[in-house]
Short mmCIF file of C-alpha atoms in Angstrom, two decimals:
data_model
loop_
_atom_site.label_atom_id
_atom_site.label_comp_id
_atom_site.label_asym_id
_atom_site.label_seq_id
_atom_site.Cartn_x
_atom_site.Cartn_y
_atom_site.Cartn_z
CA MET A 1 41.37 -0.35 -23.57
CA SER A 2 40.72 -1.34 -19.98
CA VAL A 3 39.62 1.23 -17.44
CA ALA A 4 41.80 1.27 -14.32
CA GLY A 5 40.21 -0.14 -11.19
CA LEU A 6 37.11 -1.60 -12.84
CA ARG A 7 36.17 -5.23 -12.46
CA ARG A 8 35.44 -7.42 -15.45
CA THR A 9 33.03 -10.31 -15.79
CA PRO A 10 34.22 -13.66 -17.23
CA LEU A 11 32.60 -12.57 -20.54
CA HIS A 12 34.50 -9.30 -20.98
CA ASP A 13 36.53 -10.49 -23.96
CA ARG A 14 33.38 -11.77 -25.69
CA HIS A 15 31.75 -8.36 -25.36
CA VAL A 16 34.78 -6.62 -26.83
CA ALA A 17 34.97 -9.13 -29.71
CA LEU A 18 31.31 -8.42 -30.52
CA GLY A 19 32.04 -4.70 -30.73
CA ALA A 20 30.16 -3.72 -27.58
CA ARG A 21 30.56 -0.20 -26.28
CA MET A 22 32.00 -0.69 -22.80
CA VAL A 23 31.24 1.73 -19.97
CA PRO A 24 31.88 1.95 -16.21
CA PHE A 25 28.90 0.73 -14.18
CA ALA A 26 28.80 0.10 -10.43
CA GLY A 27 32.54 -0.54 -10.37
CA TRP A 28 32.47 -2.81 -13.42
CA GLU A 29 33.37 -2.42 -17.08
CA MET A 30 30.12 -3.46 -18.76
CA PRO A 31 28.60 -3.44 -22.27
CA VAL A 32 26.04 -0.65 -22.66
CA GLN A 33 25.10 -1.68 -26.22
CA TYR A 34 26.10 -3.83 -29.19
CA ALA A 35 23.89 -3.17 -32.25
CA GLY A 36 22.13 -0.33 -30.40
CA VAL A 37 19.68 0.16 -27.55
CA ILE A 38 16.56 0.21 -29.73
CA PRO A 39 17.27 -2.94 -31.80
CA GLU A 40 18.30 -4.78 -28.64
CA HIS A 41 15.15 -3.62 -26.83
CA LEU A 42 12.95 -4.73 -29.74
CA ALA A 43 14.75 -8.08 -29.95
CA VAL A 44 13.76 -8.84 -26.35
CA ARG A 45 10.16 -7.70 -26.80
CA ARG A 46 9.66 -9.54 -30.11
CA ASP A 47 12.14 -12.44 -30.08
CA ARG A 48 14.88 -12.80 -27.45
CA GLY A 49 18.10 -11.36 -26.10
CA VAL A 50 20.85 -12.36 -23.68
CA PHE A 51 22.34 -10.12 -21.00
CA ASP A 52 25.54 -10.67 -19.04
CA VAL A 53 24.49 -9.92 -15.45
CA SER A 54 27.49 -11.62 -13.85
CA HIS A 55 28.24 -8.36 -12.02
CA MET A 56 25.35 -9.08 -9.66
CA GLY A 57 26.32 -10.26 -6.18
CA GLN A 58 25.54 -13.72 -4.79
CA PHE A 59 25.54 -14.43 -1.05
CA HIS A 60 25.03 -17.81 0.59
CA VAL A 61 23.33 -17.64 3.99
CA GLU A 62 23.47 -20.95 5.83
CA GLY A 63 23.05 -22.49 9.26
CA PRO A 64 20.35 -23.74 11.61
CA ARG A 65 19.24 -20.16 12.41
CA GLU A 66 19.46 -18.87 8.81
CA THR A 67 15.71 -18.24 8.56
CA GLU A 68 15.67 -16.42 11.90
CA LEU A 69 18.44 -14.10 10.72
CA LEU A 70 16.90 -13.32 7.34
CA GLN A 71 13.41 -12.87 8.77
CA SER A 72 14.84 -10.13 11.00
CA LEU A 73 16.56 -8.31 8.11
CA LEU A 74 14.46 -8.85 4.98
CA SER A 75 11.05 -7.26 4.47
CA ASN A 76 9.20 -10.19 2.90
CA ASP A 77 8.17 -13.39 4.68
CA LEU A 78 10.82 -15.97 3.85
CA SER A 79 8.86 -18.67 5.69
CA ARG A 80 6.46 -18.77 2.75
CA LEU A 81 9.16 -20.25 0.52
CA ALA A 82 9.54 -23.97 -0.13
CA ASP A 83 12.75 -25.43 -1.56
CA GLY A 84 13.00 -24.42 -5.21
CA GLU A 85 11.09 -21.16 -4.76
CA ALA A 86 12.30 -17.55 -4.83
CA GLN A 87 11.03 -14.20 -3.58
CA TYR A 88 11.55 -10.52 -4.34
CA THR A 89 12.34 -8.75 -1.08
CA LEU A 90 14.05 -5.73 0.44
CA LEU A 91 17.00 -5.36 2.77
CA THR A 92 15.89 -2.45 4.94
CA ASN A 93 17.59 -0.16 7.42
CA ASP A 94 16.27 0.93 10.81
CA GLY A 95 14.47 3.91 9.26
CA GLY A 96 12.67 1.72 6.71
CA GLY A 97 15.00 2.83 3.90
CA ILE A 98 16.03 0.36 1.23
CA VAL A 99 19.63 -0.86 1.54
CA ASP A 100 19.02 -3.08 -1.49
CA ASP A 101 16.24 -4.85 -3.36
CA LEU A 102 17.10 -8.45 -4.06
CA ILE A 103 15.87 -11.95 -4.79
CA ALA A 104 16.09 -14.67 -2.17
CA TYR A 105 16.27 -18.26 -3.42
CA ARG A 106 15.42 -21.09 -1.03
CA LEU A 107 18.04 -23.80 -1.65
CA GLY A 108 17.28 -25.95 1.40
CA PRO A 109 15.79 -25.87 4.91
CA SER A 110 18.78 -23.94 6.30
CA HIS A 111 20.24 -22.46 3.13
CA ALA A 112 19.29 -19.37 1.10
CA LEU A 113 20.99 -17.66 -1.82
CA LEU A 114 20.60 -13.89 -2.11
CA VAL A 115 21.21 -12.19 -5.47
CA VAL A 116 21.89 -8.49 -4.87
CA ASN A 117 22.57 -5.45 -7.04
CA ALA A 118 26.15 -5.02 -8.23
CA GLY A 119 26.45 -1.49 -6.87
CA ASN A 120 25.31 -2.63 -3.43
CA ARG A 121 27.36 -5.80 -3.19
CA GLU A 122 29.84 -4.51 -0.59
CA ALA A 123 27.27 -2.54 1.42
CA ALA A 124 24.73 -5.35 1.49
CA TYR A 125 27.35 -7.93 2.42
CA ALA A 126 28.67 -5.75 5.25
CA TRP A 127 25.13 -5.12 6.48
CA LEU A 128 24.37 -8.85 6.62
CA LYS A 129 27.78 -9.89 7.95
CA GLU A 130 27.66 -7.39 10.82
CA ARG A 131 24.31 -8.82 11.89
CA GLU A 132 25.19 -12.50 11.78
CA ILE A 133 23.96 -14.46 14.79
CA SER A 134 25.33 -17.70 16.20
CA GLY A 135 24.21 -20.59 14.02
CA THR A 136 24.46 -18.58 10.78
CA GLU A 137 27.12 -17.84 8.20
CA VAL A 138 26.96 -15.26 5.42
CA ARG A 139 29.40 -15.90 2.56
CA ASP A 140 30.05 -13.75 -0.52
CA ALA A 141 30.33 -16.22 -3.41
CA SER A 142 29.88 -13.63 -6.18
CA ASP A 143 33.18 -14.33 -7.92
CA GLU A 144 32.38 -18.05 -8.19
CA TYR A 145 29.42 -17.59 -10.51
CA ALA A 146 28.39 -16.11 -13.83
CA LEU A 147 24.78 -15.10 -14.48
CA LEU A 148 23.20 -14.83 -17.95
CA ALA A 149 19.66 -13.54 -18.46
CA VAL A 150 17.90 -14.87 -21.56
CA GLN A 151 14.68 -12.91 -22.03
CA GLY A 152 11.91 -12.68 -24.63
CA PRO A 153 8.95 -14.63 -26.04
CA THR A 154 11.21 -17.22 -27.72
CA ALA A 155 13.75 -17.45 -24.87
CA LEU A 156 12.62 -20.76 -23.40
CA SER A 157 12.27 -22.61 -26.69
CA SER A 158 15.73 -21.44 -27.79
CA LEU A 159 17.22 -23.02 -24.65
CA GLY A 160 15.25 -26.24 -24.92
CA LEU A 161 13.36 -25.40 -21.74
CA GLY A 162 9.67 -25.78 -21.01
CA GLU A 163 7.53 -23.26 -19.19
CA GLY A 164 7.64 -23.08 -15.41
CA PRO A 165 6.15 -20.99 -12.61
CA ALA A 166 7.69 -17.57 -12.07
CA PHE A 167 9.99 -17.19 -9.07
CA THR A 168 11.04 -20.82 -8.98
CA HIS A 169 14.43 -22.39 -9.64
CA ALA A 170 15.95 -25.78 -10.31
CA MET A 171 19.25 -27.28 -11.36
CA GLY A 172 19.32 -28.31 -14.99
CA GLU A 173 21.42 -28.61 -18.10
CA VAL A 174 21.48 -26.11 -20.95
CA PHE A 175 23.64 -26.91 -23.98
CA GLY A 176 25.43 -29.54 -21.91
CA ILE A 177 26.35 -27.12 -19.11
CA GLU A 178 25.03 -27.53 -15.57
CA VAL A 179 23.14 -24.41 -14.57
CA MET A 180 20.71 -23.17 -11.96
CA VAL A 181 17.65 -22.22 -14.01
CA CYS A 182 15.96 -19.27 -12.31
CA ARG A 183 12.51 -18.22 -13.54
CA THR A 184 13.22 -14.55 -12.94
CA GLY A 185 14.11 -11.50 -14.99
CA TYR A 186 14.16 -7.71 -15.24
CA THR A 187 12.44 -7.08 -18.57
CA GLY A 188 8.77 -7.99 -18.13
CA GLU A 189 9.18 -10.77 -20.69
CA GLN A 190 9.21 -14.52 -20.32
CA GLY A 191 12.67 -15.90 -19.74
CA VAL A 192 15.22 -17.22 -17.29
CA GLU A 193 18.40 -16.25 -15.54
CA LEU A 194 21.03 -18.97 -15.80
CA MET A 195 23.62 -19.24 -13.04
CA CYS A 196 26.72 -21.30 -13.76
CA PRO A 197 30.30 -21.62 -12.50
CA ALA A 198 32.37 -18.67 -13.73
CA GLU A 199 34.62 -20.99 -15.74
CA ASP A 200 31.64 -22.20 -17.81
CA ALA A 201 30.40 -18.72 -18.71
CA VAL A 202 32.10 -18.38 -22.10
CA GLU A 203 30.90 -21.78 -23.32
CA LEU A 204 27.33 -21.03 -22.21
CA TRP A 205 27.36 -17.53 -23.76
CA ASP A 206 28.71 -18.83 -27.07
CA ALA A 207 26.06 -21.55 -27.24
CA ILE A 208 23.26 -19.08 -26.52
CA VAL A 209 24.49 -16.51 -29.07
CA ALA A 210 24.95 -19.28 -31.67
CA THR A 211 21.17 -19.87 -31.63
CA GLY A 212 20.62 -16.34 -32.94
CA THR A 213 19.90 -14.75 -29.57
CA ALA A 214 20.77 -11.04 -29.66
CA PRO A 215 23.48 -9.88 -27.22
CA CYS A 216 22.03 -7.00 -25.20
CA GLY A 217 23.63 -4.36 -23.01
CA LEU A 218 22.78 -2.21 -20.03
CA GLY A 219 21.05 0.39 -22.19
CA ALA A 220 18.29 -1.96 -23.35
CA ARG A 221 18.09 -3.50 -19.88
CA ASP A 222 17.25 -0.05 -18.53
CA THR A 223 14.64 0.86 -21.15
CA LEU A 224 12.99 -2.57 -20.83
CA ARG A 225 12.73 -2.43 -17.04
CA LEU A 226 11.42 1.14 -17.11
CA GLU A 227 8.62 0.29 -19.55
CA VAL A 228 7.35 -2.25 -17.01
CA CYS A 229 8.17 -0.04 -13.99
CA TYR A 230 10.70 -2.26 -12.26
CA PRO A 231 12.57 0.02 -9.83
CA LEU A 232 16.31 0.60 -10.09
CA HIS A 233 18.20 0.93 -6.82
CA GLY A 234 20.10 4.20 -6.72
CA ASN A 235 17.47 5.88 -8.90
CA ASP A 236 13.92 4.98 -7.87
CA ILE A 237 14.73 3.46 -4.49
CA THR A 238 17.58 4.26 -2.09
CA GLY A 239 18.54 4.03 1.55
CA GLU A 240 16.53 7.22 2.06
CA THR A 241 13.33 6.03 0.35
CA ASP A 242 10.85 3.68 1.98
CA ALA A 243 8.91 0.78 0.53
CA ILE A 244 5.47 2.30 1.13
CA SER A 245 6.25 5.51 -0.75
CA ALA A 246 7.91 3.45 -3.50
CA GLY A 247 4.82 1.28 -4.03
CA LEU A 248 6.64 -1.77 -2.69
CA GLY A 249 4.49 -2.28 0.38
CA TRP A 250 3.50 -5.66 -1.06
CA THR A 251 7.05 -6.87 -0.36
CA CYS A 252 6.73 -6.03 3.35
CA ALA A 253 5.31 -8.53 5.83
CA LEU A 254 4.41 -5.90 8.40
CA ASP A 255 3.05 -8.50 10.82
CA LYS A 256 6.63 -9.59 11.59
CA GLU A 257 9.56 -7.71 13.07
CA PHE A 258 12.41 -6.72 10.77
CA SER A 259 14.68 -3.68 10.42
CA GLY A 260 12.51 -0.60 9.96
CA ALA A 261 9.19 -2.45 10.28
CA ALA A 262 7.83 -0.09 12.94
CA GLU A 263 8.57 2.95 10.78
CA LEU A 264 7.00 1.30 7.73
CA ARG A 265 3.86 0.48 9.72
CA ARG A 266 3.67 4.14 10.77
CA ILE A 267 4.03 5.39 7.19
CA LYS A 268 1.38 2.97 5.98
CA GLU A 269 -0.98 4.01 8.77
CA GLU A 270 -0.51 7.76 8.23
CA GLY A 271 -0.13 7.56 4.47
CA PRO A 272 3.09 8.51 2.66
CA ALA A 273 3.74 12.17 1.89
CA SER A 274 4.90 11.28 -1.62
CA LYS A 275 4.55 8.34 -3.96
CA LEU A 276 6.60 6.89 -6.80
CA VAL A 277 4.47 7.18 -9.93
CA ALA A 278 4.82 6.23 -13.57
CA PHE A 279 4.17 8.89 -16.17
CA VAL A 280 4.04 9.40 -19.93
CA MET A 281 4.97 12.63 -21.68
CA ASP A 282 2.19 14.38 -23.61
CA GLU A 283 4.70 16.56 -25.46
CA LYS A 284 7.79 15.52 -27.39
CA ALA A 285 10.44 15.33 -24.67
CA VAL A 286 12.62 12.76 -22.93
CA PRO A 287 12.59 13.00 -19.13
CA ARG A 288 15.81 12.18 -17.27
CA GLN A 289 16.76 11.45 -13.69
CA GLY A 290 16.97 14.56 -11.53
CA MET A 291 14.61 16.73 -13.58
CA SER A 292 12.10 18.52 -11.35
CA ILE A 293 8.37 17.96 -11.49
CA VAL A 294 6.47 21.19 -10.96
CA GLY A 295 4.59 21.28 -7.66
CA GLY A 296 7.17 19.32 -5.70
CA GLY A 297 8.68 16.19 -7.11
CA ALA A 298 11.50 14.82 -9.20
CA VAL A 299 12.11 12.33 -11.98
CA THR A 300 13.98 9.27 -10.74
CA SER A 301 14.15 7.40 -14.09
CA GLY A 302 13.34 8.53 -17.60
CA THR A 303 13.82 7.47 -21.19
CA HIS A 304 12.23 7.26 -24.61
CA SER A 305 10.09 4.14 -24.87
CA PRO A 306 10.93 2.12 -28.00
CA MET A 307 7.58 0.31 -27.83
CA LEU A 308 5.36 3.36 -27.26
CA ASP A 309 7.53 5.94 -29.08
CA VAL A 310 7.04 8.54 -26.33
CA GLY A 311 8.98 9.80 -23.34
CA ILE A 312 8.27 7.84 -20.17
CA GLY A 313 9.48 7.93 -16.61
CA MET A 314 8.99 7.39 -12.93
CA GLY A 315 9.31 9.91 -10.14
CA TYR A 316 8.16 10.92 -6.70
CA VAL A 317 5.26 13.36 -6.49
CA PRO A 318 3.05 14.51 -3.60
CA SER A 319 0.51 11.79 -2.80
CA ALA A 320 -2.34 14.08 -3.89
CA SER A 321 -0.87 14.06 -7.42
CA ALA A 322 -0.31 10.29 -7.65
CA THR A 323 -3.65 9.19 -9.12
CA PRO A 324 -3.49 7.89 -12.72
CA GLY A 325 -4.65 10.58 -15.12
CA THR A 326 -3.28 13.44 -13.01
CA PRO A 327 -1.47 16.00 -15.20
CA LEU A 328 2.18 16.74 -14.44
CA VAL A 329 4.65 19.31 -15.69
CA VAL A 330 8.27 18.18 -16.05
CA ASP A 331 11.07 20.72 -16.30
CA VAL A 332 12.99 19.38 -19.30
CA ARG A 333 16.19 21.41 -19.56
CA GLY A 334 14.43 24.59 -18.51
CA LYS A 335 11.31 24.04 -20.60
CA PRO A 336 8.00 23.00 -18.99
CA LYS A 337 6.67 19.88 -20.71
CA GLN A 338 3.26 18.32 -20.14
CA ALA A 339 2.90 14.73 -18.91
CA HIS A 340 0.36 12.64 -17.02
CA VAL A 341 0.44 9.90 -14.40
CA VAL A 342 -0.37 6.39 -15.66
CA LYS A 343 -1.10 3.09 -14.01
CA LYS A 344 1.90 0.76 -13.72
CA PRO A 345 3.22 -0.87 -15.84
CA ILE A 346 3.59 1.75 -18.56
CA TYR A 347 3.90 -0.86 -21.31
CA VAL A 348 1.48 -3.80 -21.37
CA LYS A 349 2.14 -6.59 -23.82
CA GLU A 350 -0.71 -7.22 -26.23
CA GLU A 351 -2.25 -10.67 -25.95
CA SER A 352 -1.35 -12.72 -29.02
#
């Protein structure tokens, strides 16, 4: 049954046919799981899985002053990118808050592609469009593309692809379909994100699944990203949180001027009042977003780690409590449960 008002990706019918449990997410009807969160999580860590991430937004920014525009709005230094390279960066507001975290792909000297979070597509597009300058054009091309993430230690071999440097991209062919092969992902595993025309999505999905790649939903995507401490916009970072407090200062080229740069320089100079930390539960308990951390703080993301078999999470705590090894107490449904701060990432893959 469709849910009124929700968008669907080009692969919606495939998800339903595979028995996926469909849920509302960021204005879309998306698969949360197929076989189950844990088997899908383990498939990606041990073999490979494929995610439909076609709900993500794609914006083309073009024109002779494209770099000038993006340098004034994005936190990272886009001038470092050569054609075929990509960069994780932040779209920041005047107070240094995070409008969105995104990946910028350099397609040419005056052409960038921005891949933004689904829930922020409209807000990010409006933010960019309102700030266009002469000699630039921002275009929302999201509906033209599908995006499939194939992740895991056997992902590349299953696609007939060789290894390549992270955060690069190139046009290529996978199973006879022309795709943009992006060496990016949200799981901490080796893999790629394949961008193709929306009309080719079903053929590409079917070919990938036919190799034995496990279809994976949003549930496993969330547990995988949390194990490796990748932030989720709307949970760990928002328009009210700043990059320094969130541990994303490395994405900010503070020697250039961009929205909120002055405020971010001030926070860095004075030191943030709170910091986003990773933690592991010492007692049997699963932390969840919104639970309070005793002493002033709150959980922003929490789950049970399938790889470590313990409760894990991230949250903001006073800076004095942010050192790895520091004990924490999380209020889990009215019961104080012991935890401790750990160095990011929480899960580190063993060298084979």
